[in-house]
PDB file of C-alpha atoms and ligand atoms in Angstrom:
ATOM      1  CA  MET A  11      12.386 169.766  12.165  1.00 46.00           C
ATOM      2  CA  VAL A  12      12.197 172.881  14.015  1.00 49.00           C
ATOM      3  CA  THR A  13      12.470 170.706  17.278  1.00 47.00           C
ATOM      4  CA  LEU A  14      15.778 168.838  15.914  1.00 47.00           C
ATOM      5  CA  VAL A  15      17.263 172.814  15.258  1.00 49.00           C
ATOM      6  CA  CYS A  16      16.548 173.667  18.892  1.00 47.00           C
ATOM      7  CA  SER A  17      18.164 170.749  20.228  1.00 47.00           C
ATOM      8  CA  THR A  18      21.341 171.089  17.981  1.00 48.00           C
ATOM      9  CA  ALA A  19      21.321 174.839  19.343  1.00 47.00           C
ATOM     10  CA  ARG A  20      20.991 173.549  22.849  1.00 50.00           C
ATOM     11  CA  MET A  21      23.675 171.079  22.863  1.00 61.00           C
ATOM     12  CA  ASP A  22      26.246 173.492  21.346  1.00 83.00           C
ATOM     13  CA  SER A  23      26.286 175.740  24.343  1.00 94.00           C
ATOM     14  CA  PRO A  24      29.432 176.339  25.714  1.00 97.00           C
ATOM     15  CA  PHE A  25      27.485 176.125  28.924  1.00 97.00           C
ATOM     16  CA  ASP A  26      26.863 172.611  27.976  1.00 95.00           C
ATOM     17  CA  ARG A  27      30.488 171.802  26.741  1.00 97.00           C
ATOM     18  CA  ALA A  28      31.799 173.048  29.970  1.00 97.00           C
ATOM     19  CA  ALA A  29      29.437 170.275  31.541  1.00 96.00           C
ATOM     20  CA  THR A  30      30.814 167.751  29.238  1.00 97.00           C
ATOM     21  CA  ALA A  31      34.432 168.817  30.146  1.00 97.00           C
ATOM     22  CA  ALA A  32      33.694 168.686  33.758  1.00 97.00           C
ATOM     23  CA  LYS A  33      32.424 165.156  33.643  1.00 97.00           C
ATOM     24  CA  VAL A  34      35.529 164.327  32.088  1.00 97.00           C
ATOM     25  CA  LEU A  35      37.481 166.136  34.572  1.00 97.00           C
ATOM     26  CA  ASN A  36      36.016 164.492  37.259  1.00 96.00           C
ATOM     27  CA  ASN A  37      36.515 161.103  35.713  1.00 96.00           C
ATOM     28  CA  ARG A  38      40.211 161.948  35.660  1.00 96.00           C
ATOM     29  CA  VAL A  39      41.174 163.329  38.933  1.00 95.00           C
ATOM     30  CA  GLY A  40      38.036 162.374  41.181  1.00 93.00           C
ATOM     31  CA  THR A  41      35.342 164.543  42.343  1.00 94.00           C
ATOM     32  CA  GLY A  42      35.229 166.836  45.112  1.00 91.00           C
ATOM     33  CA  SER A  43      37.528 169.852  44.356  1.00 94.00           C
ATOM     34  CA  ASP A  44      36.358 173.185  46.303  1.00 95.00           C
ATOM     35  CA  VAL A  45      38.861 175.825  44.618  1.00 97.00           C
ATOM     36  CA  ALA A  46      40.489 176.236  41.120  1.00 97.00           C
ATOM     37  CA  VAL A  47      43.814 178.109  40.551  1.00 97.00           C
ATOM     38  CA  VAL A  48      44.917 179.223  37.274  1.00 97.00           C
ATOM     39  CA  LEU A  49      48.267 179.939  36.743  1.00 93.00           C
ATOM     40  CA  GLY A  50      49.592 182.983  34.256  1.00 88.00           C
ATOM     41  CA  SER A  51      52.885 182.725  33.035  1.00 80.00           C
ATOM     42  CA  GLY A  52      56.273 182.170  34.957  1.00 76.00           C
ATOM     43  CA  TRP A  53      53.785 181.005  37.852  1.00 82.00           C
ATOM     44  CA  ALA A  54      53.970 177.020  37.349  1.00 79.00           C
ATOM     45  CA  GLY A  55      56.594 176.882  40.039  1.00 81.00           C
ATOM     46  CA  ALA A  56      53.657 178.010  42.785  1.00 86.00           C
ATOM     47  CA  ALA A  57      51.825 174.430  42.505  1.00 84.00           C
ATOM     48  CA  GLY A  58      53.955 172.104  44.442  1.00 83.00           C
ATOM     49  CA  GLY A  59      53.852 174.581  47.529  1.00 88.00           C
ATOM     50  CA  LEU A  60      50.369 174.135  47.464  1.00 91.00           C
ATOM     51  CA  GLY A  61      50.329 170.858  48.804  1.00 93.00           C
ATOM     52  CA  GLU A  62      50.325 167.344  47.895  1.00 94.00           C
ATOM     53  CA  ILE A  63      49.644 166.707  44.109  1.00 95.00           C
ATOM     54  CA  VAL A  64      47.398 163.797  43.870  1.00 96.00           C
ATOM     55  CA  ALA A  65      46.485 163.954  40.013  1.00 96.00           C
ATOM     56  CA  ASP A  66      48.692 165.784  37.331  1.00 95.00           C
ATOM     57  CA  VAL A  67      46.875 165.484  33.633  1.00 95.00           C
ATOM     58  CA  PRO A  68      47.375 166.985  30.413  1.00 95.00           C
ATOM     59  CA  LEU A  69      44.800 170.143  29.999  1.00 95.00           C
ATOM     60  CA  THR A  70      44.179 169.260  26.626  1.00 94.00           C
ATOM     61  CA  ASP A  71      42.915 166.035  27.862  1.00 96.00           C
ATOM     62  CA  LEU A  72      39.840 168.066  28.858  1.00 97.00           C
ATOM     63  CA  PRO A  73      37.445 168.153  25.718  1.00 97.00           C
ATOM     64  CA  GLY A  74      37.374 171.842  24.129  1.00 96.00           C
ATOM     65  CA  VAL A  75      40.822 172.793  25.706  1.00 96.00           C
ATOM     66  CA  PRO A  76      42.819 173.811  22.789  1.00 94.00           C
ATOM     67  CA  ALA A  77      47.003 173.482  23.307  1.00 84.00           C
ATOM     68  CA  PRO A  78      48.639 176.266  25.014  1.00 74.00           C
ATOM     69  CA  THR A  79      50.883 178.368  22.922  1.00 78.00           C
ATOM     70  CA  VAL A  80      52.633 180.624  25.388  1.00 75.00           C
ATOM     71  CA  ALA A  81      55.855 179.874  26.978  1.00 74.00           C
ATOM     72  CA  GLY A  82      55.540 179.680  30.918  1.00 71.00           C
ATOM     73  CA  HIS A  83      52.659 177.705  30.961  1.00 79.00           C
ATOM     74  CA  SER A  84      52.778 173.891  31.889  1.00 82.00           C
ATOM     75  CA  GLY A  85      49.846 173.108  30.643  1.00 90.00           C
ATOM     76  CA  ARG A  86      48.814 170.515  33.232  1.00 93.00           C
ATOM     77  CA  LEU A  87      46.068 170.157  35.471  1.00 95.00           C
ATOM     78  CA  LEU A  88      46.843 169.211  38.909  1.00 96.00           C
ATOM     79  CA  ARG A  89      44.728 168.023  41.942  1.00 96.00           C
ATOM     80  CA  VAL A  90      46.435 169.146  44.854  1.00 96.00           C
ATOM     81  CA  GLU A  91      45.222 168.348  48.833  1.00 95.00           C
ATOM     82  CA  THR A  92      46.123 171.129  50.859  1.00 91.00           C
ATOM     83  CA  GLY A  93      44.954 169.456  54.061  1.00 87.00           C
ATOM     84  CA  SER A  94      41.780 171.560  54.236  1.00 89.00           C
ATOM     85  CA  ARG A  95      40.936 171.883  50.570  1.00 93.00           C
ATOM     86  CA  SER A  96      40.952 169.825  47.362  1.00 95.00           C
ATOM     87  CA  VAL A  97      42.461 172.394  44.445  1.00 96.00           C
ATOM     88  CA  LEU A  98      42.505 171.955  40.775  1.00 97.00           C
ATOM     89  CA  VAL A  99      45.487 173.941  39.315  1.00 96.00           C
ATOM     90  CA  LEU A 100      45.235 174.927  36.026  1.00 96.00           C
ATOM     91  CA  GLY A 101      48.746 175.483  34.769  1.00 93.00           C
ATOM     92  CA  GLY A 102      48.076 177.707  31.569  1.00 90.00           C
ATOM     93  CA  ARG A 103      45.146 179.362  29.865  1.00 94.00           C
ATOM     94  CA  ASN A 104      44.148 180.257  26.270  1.00 94.00           C
ATOM     95  CA  HIS A 105      44.107 184.136  25.060  1.00 96.00           C
ATOM     96  CA  LEU A 106      42.123 186.065  22.903  1.00 97.00           C
ATOM     97  CA  TYR A 107      45.516 187.333  21.218  1.00 96.00           C
ATOM     98  CA  GLU A 108      46.227 183.433  20.234  1.00 94.00           C
ATOM     99  CA  GLY A 109      43.179 183.662  18.063  1.00 95.00           C
ATOM    100  CA  HIS A 110      40.599 181.858  20.354  1.00 97.00           C
ATOM    101  CA  PRO A 111      36.805 182.988  20.774  1.00 97.00           C
ATOM    102  CA  VAL A 112      36.023 184.246  23.907  1.00 98.00           C
ATOM    103  CA  ASP A 113      33.903 180.969  24.632  1.00 97.00           C
ATOM    104  CA  THR A 114      37.321 178.775  24.591  1.00 97.00           C
ATOM    105  CA  VAL A 115      39.431 181.445  26.634  1.00 98.00           C
ATOM    106  CA  VAL A 116      36.818 180.976  29.529  1.00 98.00           C
ATOM    107  CA  HIS A 117      35.820 177.484  28.835  1.00 98.00           C
ATOM    108  CA  THR A 118      38.263 175.719  31.706  1.00 97.00           C
ATOM    109  CA  VAL A 119      37.009 178.142  33.956  1.00 98.00           C
ATOM    110  CA  ARG A 120      33.615 177.087  33.242  1.00 98.00           C
ATOM    111  CA  THR A 121      34.564 173.496  33.403  1.00 98.00           C
ATOM    112  CA  VAL A 122      36.097 173.504  37.152  1.00 98.00           C
ATOM    113  CA  ILE A 123      33.011 175.339  38.003  1.00 98.00           C
ATOM    114  CA  ALA A 124      30.519 172.937  36.656  1.00 97.00           C
ATOM    115  CA  ALA A 125      33.100 170.406  38.309  1.00 97.00           C
ATOM    116  CA  GLY A 126      32.060 171.809  41.639  1.00 97.00           C
ATOM    117  CA  CYS A 127      34.577 174.490  42.470  1.00 98.00           C
ATOM    118  CA  ARG A 128      33.098 177.670  44.127  1.00 97.00           C
ATOM    119  CA  THR A 129      36.154 179.846  44.717  1.00 97.00           C
ATOM    120  CA  VAL A 130      38.178 180.827  41.603  1.00 98.00           C
ATOM    121  CA  VAL A 131      41.691 182.190  41.857  1.00 97.00           C
ATOM    122  CA  LEU A 132      42.957 183.972  38.719  1.00 98.00           C
ATOM    123  CA  THR A 133      46.670 184.695  38.781  1.00 96.00           C
ATOM    124  CA  ASN A 134      48.496 186.445  35.960  1.00 94.00           C
ATOM    125  CA  ALA A 135      51.764 188.163  34.893  1.00 91.00           C
ATOM    126  CA  CYS A 136      51.333 191.855  33.977  1.00 95.00           C
ATOM    127  CA  GLY A 137      52.731 195.297  33.458  1.00 95.00           C
ATOM    128  CA  SER A 138      52.332 197.781  36.365  1.00 97.00           C
ATOM    129  CA  LEU A 139      50.910 201.539  35.634  1.00 98.00           C
ATOM    130  CA  VAL A 140      52.629 202.423  39.446  1.00 97.00           C
ATOM    131  CA  ARG A 141      56.089 202.803  39.698  1.00 94.00           C
ATOM    132  CA  GLU A 142      56.053 201.827  43.450  1.00 94.00           C
ATOM    133  CA  ASN A 143      55.091 198.466  42.600  1.00 94.00           C
ATOM    134  CA  GLY A 144      57.643 197.146  40.146  1.00 90.00           C
ATOM    135  CA  PRO A 145      58.485 193.988  39.001  1.00 89.00           C
ATOM    136  CA  GLY A 146      58.347 191.276  41.398  1.00 88.00           C
ATOM    137  CA  THR A 147      55.506 192.757  43.593  1.00 92.00           C
ATOM    138  CA  PRO A 148      52.313 190.720  43.703  1.00 95.00           C
ATOM    139  CA  VAL A 149      49.138 193.185  43.492  1.00 97.00           C
ATOM    140  CA  LEU A 150      45.901 192.074  44.756  1.00 98.00           C
ATOM    141  CA  ILE A 151      43.081 192.719  41.770  1.00 98.00           C
ATOM    142  CA  CYS A 152      40.356 194.874  43.608  1.00 98.00           C
ATOM    143  CA  ASP A 153      38.504 195.709  40.331  1.00 98.00           C
ATOM    144  CA  GLN A 154      39.064 195.623  36.367  1.00 98.00           C
ATOM    145  CA  LEU A 155      38.740 197.160  33.181  1.00 98.00           C
ATOM    146  CA  ASN A 156      37.650 195.015  30.245  1.00 98.00           C
ATOM    147  CA  LEU A 157      38.862 196.352  27.250  1.00 98.00           C
ATOM    148  CA  THR A 158      38.746 193.310  25.488  1.00 98.00           C
ATOM    149  CA  GLY A 159      35.830 194.591  23.427  1.00 98.00           C
ATOM    150  CA  ARG A 160      34.522 190.959  24.155  1.00 98.00           C
ATOM    151  CA  SER A 161      32.402 189.652  26.571  1.00 98.00           C
ATOM    152  CA  PRO A 162      31.631 185.774  27.699  1.00 98.00           C
ATOM    153  CA  MET A 163      28.031 186.898  28.260  1.00 97.00           C
ATOM    154  CA  SER A 164      27.308 188.036  24.741  1.00 96.00           C
ATOM    155  CA  GLY A 165      26.074 185.228  22.157  1.00 94.00           C
ATOM    156  CA  PRO A 166      23.074 183.305  23.020  1.00 94.00           C
ATOM    157  CA  GLU A 167      21.017 183.904  25.779  1.00 94.00           C
ATOM    158  CA  PRO A 168      22.279 181.019  28.474  1.00 95.00           C
ATOM    159  CA  PRO A 169      20.455 177.886  28.791  1.00 95.00           C
ATOM    160  CA  PRO A 170      17.649 177.215  31.033  1.00 94.00           C
ATOM    161  CA  GLY A 171      19.210 176.560  34.658  1.00 93.00           C
ATOM    162  CA  PHE A 172      22.029 179.026  34.356  1.00 94.00           C
ATOM    163  CA  PRO A 173      21.797 182.713  35.232  1.00 96.00           C
ATOM    164  CA  GLY A 174      21.263 185.320  32.708  1.00 95.00           C
ATOM    165  CA  ARG A 175      23.813 187.273  30.790  1.00 95.00           C
ATOM    166  CA  PHE A 176      23.212 190.340  32.689  1.00 96.00           C
ATOM    167  CA  CYS A 177      25.396 189.621  35.718  1.00 95.00           C
ATOM    168  CA  ASP A 178      26.088 192.123  38.584  1.00 97.00           C
ATOM    169  CA  LEU A 179      29.839 192.788  38.826  1.00 98.00           C
ATOM    170  CA  THR A 180      29.656 195.088  41.412  1.00 97.00           C
ATOM    171  CA  ASP A 181      31.549 192.902  43.558  1.00 97.00           C
ATOM    172  CA  LEU A 182      33.632 190.812  40.976  1.00 98.00           C
ATOM    173  CA  TYR A 183      36.344 190.516  43.023  1.00 98.00           C
ATOM    174  CA  SER A 184      35.357 189.115  46.381  1.00 98.00           C
ATOM    175  CA  PRO A 185      35.828 191.412  49.056  1.00 97.00           C
ATOM    176  CA  ARG A 186      35.672 188.553  51.337  1.00 96.00           C
ATOM    177  CA  LEU A 187      38.845 187.088  49.595  1.00 97.00           C
ATOM    178  CA  ARG A 188      40.133 190.324  49.297  1.00 97.00           C
ATOM    179  CA  ALA A 189      40.277 190.813  53.010  1.00 96.00           C
ATOM    180  CA  ALA A 190      41.908 187.275  53.765  1.00 95.00           C
ATOM    181  CA  ALA A 191      44.723 188.184  51.701  1.00 95.00           C
ATOM    182  CA  LEU A 192      45.603 191.402  53.176  1.00 96.00           C
ATOM    183  CA  ALA A 193      45.161 189.815  56.597  1.00 94.00           C
ATOM    184  CA  ALA A 194      47.383 187.151  55.594  1.00 92.00           C
ATOM    185  CA  ASP A 195      50.033 189.910  53.997  1.00 92.00           C
ATOM    186  CA  PRO A 196      48.852 193.286  55.069  1.00 94.00           C
ATOM    187  CA  SER A 197      51.847 195.014  52.823  1.00 93.00           C
ATOM    188  CA  LEU A 198      49.983 193.583  49.947  1.00 96.00           C
ATOM    189  CA  ARG A 199      48.812 196.106  47.321  1.00 97.00           C
ATOM    190  CA  GLU A 200      45.626 196.438  45.523  1.00 98.00           C
ATOM    191  CA  GLY A 201      45.102 197.573  42.006  1.00 98.00           C
ATOM    192  CA  VAL A 202      42.701 197.774  39.077  1.00 99.00           C
ATOM    193  CA  TYR A 203      43.721 195.262  36.193  1.00 99.00           C
ATOM    194  CA  ALA A 204      43.306 196.549  32.614  1.00 98.00           C
ATOM    195  CA  GLY A 205      42.391 193.787  30.341  1.00 98.00           C
ATOM    196  CA  LEU A 206      43.522 194.089  26.871  1.00 98.00           C
ATOM    197  CA  LEU A 207      43.298 191.785  23.632  1.00 98.00           C
ATOM    198  CA  GLY A 208      46.995 192.169  23.305  1.00 95.00           C
ATOM    199  CA  GLY A 209      49.357 190.339  21.258  1.00 94.00           C
ATOM    200  CA  ALA A 210      51.720 193.451  21.146  1.00 95.00           C
ATOM    201  CA  TYR A 211      52.260 195.367  24.175  1.00 94.00           C
ATOM    202  CA  GLU A 212      51.367 198.713  24.675  1.00 97.00           C
ATOM    203  CA  THR A 213      52.508 202.173  23.318  1.00 96.00           C
ATOM    204  CA  PRO A 214      53.208 204.797  25.860  1.00 96.00           C
ATOM    205  CA  ALA A 215      50.508 207.022  24.594  1.00 98.00           C
ATOM    206  CA  GLU A 216      47.891 203.925  25.437  1.00 98.00           C
ATOM    207  CA  ILE A 217      49.635 203.475  28.907  1.00 98.00           C
ATOM    208  CA  SER A 218      48.784 207.293  29.522  1.00 98.00           C
ATOM    209  CA  MET A 219      45.184 206.563  28.668  1.00 98.00           C
ATOM    210  CA  LEU A 220      45.027 203.360  30.763  1.00 98.00           C
ATOM    211  CA  ARG A 221      46.321 205.443  33.748  1.00 98.00           C
ATOM    212  CA  THR A 222      43.869 208.174  33.116  1.00 98.00           C
ATOM    213  CA  LEU A 223      41.043 205.390  32.744  1.00 98.00           C
ATOM    214  CA  GLY A 224      41.960 204.217  36.159  1.00 98.00           C
ATOM    215  CA  ALA A 225      44.220 201.126  35.868  1.00 98.00           C
ATOM    216  CA  ASP A 226      47.277 200.200  37.908  1.00 98.00           C
ATOM    217  CA  LEU A 227      48.010 196.721  36.367  1.00 98.00           C
ATOM    218  CA  VAL A 228      47.967 196.106  32.355  1.00 98.00           C
ATOM    219  CA  GLY A 229      47.491 192.522  30.986  1.00 98.00           C
ATOM    220  CA  MET A 230      46.271 190.399  28.234  1.00 97.00           C
ATOM    221  CA  SER A 231      43.987 188.103  30.649  1.00 98.00           C
ATOM    222  CA  THR A 232      41.981 187.477  33.421  1.00 98.00           C
ATOM    223  CA  VAL A 233      38.926 189.603  32.814  1.00 98.00           C
ATOM    224  CA  LEU A 234      36.879 187.704  30.773  1.00 98.00           C
ATOM    225  CA  GLU A 235      37.564 184.224  33.120  1.00 98.00           C
ATOM    226  CA  ALA A 236      36.365 186.512  36.019  1.00 98.00           C
ATOM    227  CA  ILE A 237      33.064 187.732  34.627  1.00 98.00           C
ATOM    228  CA  ALA A 238      32.388 184.112  33.479  1.00 98.00           C
ATOM    229  CA  ALA A 239      33.346 182.547  36.925  1.00 98.00           C
ATOM    230  CA  ARG A 240      31.206 185.509  38.490  1.00 98.00           C
ATOM    231  CA  HIS A 241      28.106 184.824  36.428  1.00 98.00           C
ATOM    232  CA  LEU A 242      28.284 181.099  37.658  1.00 98.00           C
ATOM    233  CA  GLY A 243      28.371 182.215  40.867  1.00 97.00           C
ATOM    234  CA  ALA A 244      31.989 181.495  42.174  1.00 98.00           C
ATOM    235  CA  GLU A 245      33.526 183.426  44.684  1.00 97.00           C
ATOM    236  CA  VAL A 246      36.850 185.219  42.186  1.00 98.00           C
ATOM    237  CA  ALA A 247      39.972 186.632  43.547  1.00 98.00           C
ATOM    238  CA  GLY A 248      42.826 187.729  41.064  1.00 98.00           C
ATOM    239  CA  ILE A 249      46.434 188.506  41.753  1.00 96.00           C
ATOM    240  CA  GLY A 250      48.685 190.169  39.352  1.00 96.00           C
ATOM    241  CA  LEU A 251      52.285 189.452  39.283  1.00 93.00           C
ATOM    242  CA  VAL A 252      53.873 192.520  38.177  1.00 93.00           C
ATOM    243  CA  THR A 253      56.960 191.762  35.615  1.00 88.00           C
ATOM    244  CA  ASN A 254      57.517 194.799  34.139  1.00 90.00           C
ATOM    245  CA  LEU A 255      56.832 198.520  34.395  1.00 93.00           C
ATOM    246  CA  ALA A 256      54.316 199.587  31.772  1.00 95.00           C
ATOM    247  CA  ALA A 257      55.490 200.553  28.471  1.00 94.00           C
ATOM    248  CA  GLY A 258      57.253 204.159  28.406  1.00 92.00           C
ATOM    249  CA  MET A 259      57.914 203.736  32.132  1.00 93.00           C
ATOM    250  CA  ALA A 260      61.256 202.013  32.020  1.00 84.00           C
ATOM    251  CA  GLY A 261      63.181 200.288  29.105  1.00 71.00           C
ATOM    252  CA  VAL A 262      61.628 197.840  26.130  1.00 68.00           C
ATOM    253  CA  LEU A 263      59.552 195.052  27.169  1.00 63.00           C
ATOM    254  CA  SER A 264      60.538 191.223  26.399  1.00 66.00           C
ATOM    255  CA  HIS A 265      58.528 187.812  27.554  1.00 67.00           C
ATOM    256  CA  GLY A 266      61.973 186.208  28.667  1.00 69.00           C
ATOM    257  CA  GLU A 267      62.542 188.739  31.178  1.00 67.00           C
ATOM    258  CA  VAL A 268      58.934 188.573  32.175  1.00 65.00           C
ATOM    259  CA  LEU A 269      59.247 184.714  32.915  1.00 66.00           C
ATOM    260  CA  ASP A 270      62.477 185.418  35.002  1.00 71.00           C
ATOM    261  CA  VAL A 271      60.954 187.803  37.244  1.00 72.00           C
ATOM    262  CA  ALA A 272      57.815 185.304  37.960  1.00 67.00           C
ATOM    263  CA  ARG A 273      60.062 182.921  38.982  1.00 69.00           C
ATOM    264  CA  GLY A 274      61.885 184.862  41.746  1.00 72.00           C
ATOM    265  CA  SER A 275      58.538 185.368  43.303  1.00 80.00           C
ATOM    266  CA  THR A 276      57.469 182.101  44.189  1.00 81.00           C
ATOM    267  CA  ASP A 277      57.485 181.467  48.018  1.00 84.00           C
ATOM    268  CA  ARG A 278      55.507 185.580  48.612  1.00 87.00           C
ATOM    269  CA  ILE A 279      52.782 183.768  45.746  1.00 88.00           C
ATOM    270  CA  VAL A 280      52.434 180.627  47.484  1.00 90.00           C
ATOM    271  CA  ALA A 281      51.688 182.161  50.876  1.00 91.00           C
ATOM    272  CA  LEU A 282      49.089 184.149  49.214  1.00 92.00           C
ATOM    273  CA  ILE A 283      47.490 181.758  47.198  1.00 93.00           C
ATOM    274  CA  ASN A 284      47.334 179.657  50.376  1.00 92.00           C
ATOM    275  CA  ALA A 285      45.812 182.800  52.252  1.00 92.00           C
ATOM    276  CA  LEU A 286      43.262 182.893  49.422  1.00 92.00           C
ATOM    277  CA  ILE A 287      42.195 179.273  49.614  1.00 88.00           C
ATOM    278  CA  GLY A 288      41.723 179.053  53.172  1.00 82.00           C
ATOM    279  CA  ALA A 289      44.732 176.523  53.567  1.00 57.00           C
ATOM    280  CA  PRO A 290      46.977 176.184  56.472  1.00 49.00           C
TER     281      PRO A 290
HETATM  282  I1  8IG B   2      53.766 190.338  31.626  1.00 77.33           I
HETATM  283  O1  8IG B   2      53.234 195.559  29.890  1.00 77.33           O
HETATM  284  C1  8IG B   2      53.303 191.322  30.877  1.00 77.33           C
HETATM  285  N1  8IG B   2      51.981 190.919  30.326  1.00 77.33           N
HETATM  286  N2  8IG B   2      49.205 194.112  27.883  1.00 77.33           N
HETATM  287  N3  8IG B   2      51.052 194.940  28.864  1.00 77.33           N
HETATM  288  C2  8IG B   2      50.254 193.985  28.508  1.00 77.33           C
HETATM  289  N4  8IG B   2      50.571 192.906  29.237  1.00 77.33           N
HETATM  290  C3  8IG B   2      51.557 192.189  29.583  1.00 77.33           C
HETATM  291  C4  8IG B   2      52.583 193.351  29.883  1.00 77.33           C
HETATM  292  C5  8IG B   2      52.340 194.825  29.674  1.00 77.33           C
HETATM  293  N5  8IG B   2      53.685 192.557  31.020  1.00 77.33           N
END
């Protein structure tokens, strides 16, 4: 009886669910991918610029991935060959504000790492607290404030064979990858990304608070995926594409404008992703 309970708990671990999804992934698109790129709202146009698309399946074909509910995500999982790297491009993500638990939010990132990816590039659309970094500016994420009140390292201790939960986040965003991006695009700005639960955008008072806390960018994604990826030993990079100045700094915020701005910046962000993944 006791054994049965334990083995059920073991099977139920989010890490095991990711391993199961990784087997399905490798069956569908082939093994040997080295890099995963998660595309945020409005970034879908970047996928084709990375290389030759050799596989294209719905993200929801992976067990445990719920359908995305947010406009601006393709919902596709692509395998792209750049010449030097084999890249999994995730055209969408699941957010806390959609009502998903933290393990669901980080499931695709854990899955691509279980499938063999050692580098994870997280992209998003976000607000900027820095007036000089206006709409259309990509900002390299150098560090983060996880203000979601959640962590992918909460819950039962990771099962045997996985690192313990108390992972070091000193170099969460890889200094090596940041240097590569800055070498390729010396005018690139860096910033601290504050990740909130979201749903609604912030109030101006909340933006003042976030500025005091050291935030340069604000959004509703990325921070949990970054922690989950680093915990599993991946090298992590992040790029926030500013689509609006944060609340109280300009007019009112609308998701439609967000998507328009993102589409206009495709070439620069494709070049940035290529620099991060070491592609020609
Ligand atoms: I795009 O101003 C985008 N996403 N929290 N605040 C938050 N998320 C965002 C914002 C913003 N803009």
